[in-house]
Amino acid sequence: MKTLKRIGTAVLIIIAIPFVAAIFVPRKYTVSVSETINQPYQVVYDYVRMLDNQKNYSIWVMQDPNLNPEIIGTDGTVGAIQRWNSQMDDVGEGEQEITILTPERMEVELRFKRPFESKARAANLFASISGDATKVTSEFYSDSSYPMNLPAYLFGRKMMREAQTKNLQNLKSILEKEK
């Protein structure tokens, strides 16, 4: 009986560790990645603000070759919404809406429905480095509730950094080919 009690106690401690750790992990974090694209600011800005262009560089959209995102409203303007519904769980179902659009910043609200329901924000920041070069910074803002903040912080940051890096590399490749 003592052995079962020790095993039970050990199992409870192992289960409790992540819950205790999550208390000390930030609930909010930002992932930020930048890339310099050798194209004038206006070329880069005009391309990125069009949600429909994401089918050419976003790894999330390109992951499902059968995905056909729908644009509601006027693409490239505040209030434009891009909806998607994939049969692939990695892509899932959701929408993004342009909420802020200034010459320096494009911000979207992401509303995921499947595989799990959640909201997030993302932004692209634009800065002209020279007449023929533009710095694009892609940011993702996470705000996870306890205890989901632990896996989001441990695994989500890495996944988002890799995705943002690949998206910006794809964008650079596309836009620099047009030069």
Short mmCIF file of C-alpha atoms in Angstrom, two decimals:
data_model
loop_
_atom_site.label_atom_id
_atom_site.label_comp_id
_atom_site.label_asym_id
_atom_site.label_seq_id
_atom_site.Cartn_x
_atom_site.Cartn_y
_atom_site.Cartn_z
CA MET A 1 0.00 0.00 0.00
CA LYS A 2 2.91 2.34 0.78
CA THR A 3 4.22 1.81 -2.73
CA LEU A 4 0.88 2.74 -4.32
CA LYS A 5 0.72 5.85 -2.15
CA ARG A 6 4.23 6.88 -3.25
CA ILE A 7 3.42 6.25 -6.91
CA GLY A 8 0.18 8.26 -6.58
CA THR A 9 2.02 11.12 -4.90
CA ALA A 10 4.71 11.10 -7.61
CA VAL A 11 2.08 11.16 -10.36
CA LEU A 12 0.29 14.10 -8.71
CA ILE A 13 3.55 16.01 -8.39
CA ILE A 14 4.40 15.36 -12.05
CA ILE A 15 0.94 16.57 -13.10
CA ALA A 16 1.16 19.64 -10.85
CA ILE A 17 4.59 20.84 -12.07
CA PRO A 18 3.36 22.35 -15.38
CA PHE A 19 0.45 24.06 -13.64
CA VAL A 20 2.76 25.60 -11.07
CA ALA A 21 5.29 26.58 -13.75
CA ALA A 22 2.54 28.28 -15.79
CA ILE A 23 1.92 30.67 -12.90
CA PHE A 24 5.39 32.16 -13.48
CA VAL A 25 5.33 32.22 -17.30
CA PRO A 26 4.23 35.42 -19.07
CA ARG A 27 0.73 35.34 -20.50
CA LYS A 28 1.65 37.87 -23.18
CA TYR A 29 4.58 37.85 -25.56
CA THR A 30 5.60 39.34 -28.90
CA VAL A 31 7.54 37.62 -31.65
CA SER A 32 9.26 40.04 -34.02
CA VAL A 33 11.21 39.20 -37.20
CA SER A 34 12.62 41.63 -39.79
CA GLU A 35 13.79 41.38 -43.39
CA THR A 36 15.18 43.94 -45.80
CA ILE A 37 13.62 43.75 -49.24
CA ASN A 38 15.44 45.38 -52.12
CA GLN A 39 12.44 47.18 -53.52
CA PRO A 40 11.08 50.69 -52.94
CA TYR A 41 8.81 51.16 -49.93
CA GLN A 42 5.64 51.72 -52.00
CA VAL A 43 6.11 48.46 -53.94
CA VAL A 44 6.51 46.47 -50.73
CA TYR A 45 3.70 48.24 -48.88
CA ASP A 46 1.23 47.93 -51.76
CA TYR A 47 1.93 44.21 -52.10
CA VAL A 48 1.79 43.29 -48.40
CA ARG A 49 -1.39 45.22 -47.57
CA MET A 50 -3.36 43.10 -50.05
CA LEU A 51 -4.55 40.06 -48.09
CA ASP A 52 -5.07 38.10 -51.32
CA ASN A 53 -1.30 38.22 -51.98
CA GLN A 54 -0.70 36.03 -48.93
CA LYS A 55 -1.49 33.01 -51.09
CA ASN A 56 1.89 33.66 -52.74
CA TYR A 57 4.09 33.90 -49.63
CA SER A 58 2.28 32.81 -46.43
CA ILE A 59 3.25 29.30 -45.35
CA TRP A 60 -0.12 28.99 -43.61
CA VAL A 61 -2.10 29.64 -46.79
CA MET A 62 0.28 27.65 -49.01
CA GLN A 63 0.08 24.64 -46.69
CA ASP A 64 -3.30 23.67 -48.18
CA PRO A 65 -3.20 23.70 -52.00
CA ASN A 66 -7.02 23.42 -52.07
CA LEU A 67 -7.54 26.45 -49.84
CA ASN A 68 -9.42 29.27 -51.48
CA PRO A 69 -9.55 32.17 -48.99
CA GLU A 70 -12.45 34.57 -49.44
CA ILE A 71 -11.97 38.34 -49.25
CA ILE A 72 -14.87 40.33 -47.81
CA GLY A 73 -14.83 44.08 -48.31
CA THR A 74 -12.20 46.01 -50.22
CA ASP A 75 -8.88 44.20 -50.01
CA GLY A 76 -6.01 46.29 -48.69
CA THR A 77 -8.23 48.63 -46.63
CA VAL A 78 -9.27 48.79 -42.97
CA GLY A 79 -12.18 46.42 -42.42
CA ALA A 80 -11.20 43.97 -45.18
CA ILE A 81 -11.58 40.38 -44.01
CA GLN A 82 -9.97 37.24 -45.35
CA ARG A 83 -11.82 34.03 -44.40
CA TRP A 84 -10.54 30.52 -44.81
CA ASN A 85 -11.84 27.03 -44.10
CA SER A 86 -9.43 24.18 -44.68
CA GLN A 87 -10.04 20.47 -44.29
CA MET A 88 -6.49 20.32 -42.88
CA ASP A 89 -6.36 20.81 -39.10
CA ASP A 90 -2.98 22.58 -39.33
CA VAL A 91 -4.67 25.33 -41.36
CA GLY A 92 -8.10 25.10 -39.78
CA GLU A 93 -10.85 27.67 -40.09
CA GLY A 94 -10.79 31.35 -39.27
CA GLU A 95 -10.45 34.87 -40.52
CA GLN A 96 -8.23 37.90 -40.32
CA GLU A 97 -9.32 41.51 -40.48
CA ILE A 98 -7.24 44.58 -41.24
CA THR A 99 -7.76 46.78 -38.18
CA ILE A 100 -5.01 49.38 -38.58
CA LEU A 101 -3.48 50.64 -41.81
CA THR A 102 -1.07 53.56 -41.74
CA PRO A 103 1.95 54.26 -43.96
CA GLU A 104 4.17 52.61 -41.31
CA ARG A 105 1.93 49.79 -40.05
CA MET A 106 -0.63 47.20 -41.04
CA GLU A 107 -2.29 45.38 -38.16
CA VAL A 108 -4.70 42.45 -38.35
CA GLU A 109 -6.88 40.68 -35.85
CA LEU A 110 -6.83 36.92 -36.26
CA ARG A 111 -9.93 34.98 -35.22
CA PHE A 112 -9.46 31.22 -35.23
CA LYS A 113 -12.47 28.90 -35.14
CA ARG A 114 -10.88 25.52 -35.71
CA PRO A 115 -8.96 23.46 -34.59
CA PHE A 116 -9.46 25.60 -31.48
CA GLU A 117 -11.16 28.92 -30.90
CA SER A 118 -8.88 31.86 -30.12
CA LYS A 119 -7.91 35.39 -31.08
CA ALA A 120 -4.54 36.97 -31.76
CA ARG A 121 -3.06 40.05 -33.36
CA ALA A 122 -0.30 40.44 -35.91
CA ALA A 123 1.31 43.41 -37.63
CA ASN A 124 3.68 44.32 -40.41
CA LEU A 125 5.78 47.44 -39.93
CA PHE A 126 7.34 49.20 -42.93
CA ALA A 127 10.40 51.46 -43.02
CA SER A 128 12.13 52.86 -46.07
CA ILE A 129 15.86 52.27 -45.71
CA SER A 130 16.77 53.86 -49.01
CA GLY A 131 15.04 54.56 -52.29
CA ASP A 132 15.41 50.91 -53.28
CA ALA A 133 15.24 49.07 -49.96
CA THR A 134 12.47 48.57 -47.40
CA LYS A 135 12.65 46.96 -43.98
CA VAL A 136 9.58 44.87 -43.12
CA THR A 137 9.10 43.76 -39.54
CA SER A 138 6.53 41.06 -38.91
CA GLU A 139 5.16 40.91 -35.37
CA PHE A 140 2.85 38.42 -33.69
CA TYR A 141 1.24 39.22 -30.34
CA SER A 142 0.11 36.36 -28.10
CA ASP A 143 -2.14 36.69 -25.07
CA SER A 144 -2.84 33.23 -23.64
CA SER A 145 -4.79 32.51 -20.50
CA TYR A 146 -3.53 30.26 -17.73
CA PRO A 147 -2.52 27.40 -18.06
CA MET A 148 -2.28 27.55 -21.88
CA ASN A 149 0.32 30.30 -21.51
CA LEU A 150 2.96 27.64 -20.74
CA PRO A 151 2.80 25.70 -24.04
CA ALA A 152 2.19 28.94 -25.98
CA TYR A 153 5.33 30.45 -24.49
CA LEU A 154 7.47 27.31 -24.77
CA PHE A 155 6.40 26.13 -28.22
CA GLY A 156 4.29 28.86 -29.82
CA ARG A 157 7.05 31.47 -29.87
CA LYS A 158 9.43 29.16 -31.74
CA MET A 159 6.75 28.09 -34.23
CA MET A 160 5.71 31.71 -34.91
CA ARG A 161 9.32 32.90 -35.31
CA GLU A 162 9.99 30.14 -37.86
CA ALA A 163 6.74 30.90 -39.74
CA GLN A 164 7.36 34.66 -39.81
CA THR A 165 10.93 34.15 -40.98
CA LYS A 166 9.82 31.87 -43.81
CA ASN A 167 6.99 34.23 -44.81
CA LEU A 168 9.39 37.19 -45.02
CA GLN A 169 11.91 35.12 -47.00
CA ASN A 170 9.14 34.14 -49.43
CA LEU A 171 8.03 37.77 -49.69
CA LYS A 172 11.59 38.92 -50.35
CA SER A 173 12.04 36.29 -53.05
CA ILE A 174 8.79 37.27 -54.81
CA LEU A 175 9.32 41.02 -54.68
CA GLU A 176 13.01 40.96 -55.61
CA LYS A 177 12.23 38.82 -58.69
CA GLU A 178 10.04 41.66 -59.95
CA LYS A 179 13.01 44.02 -59.93
#
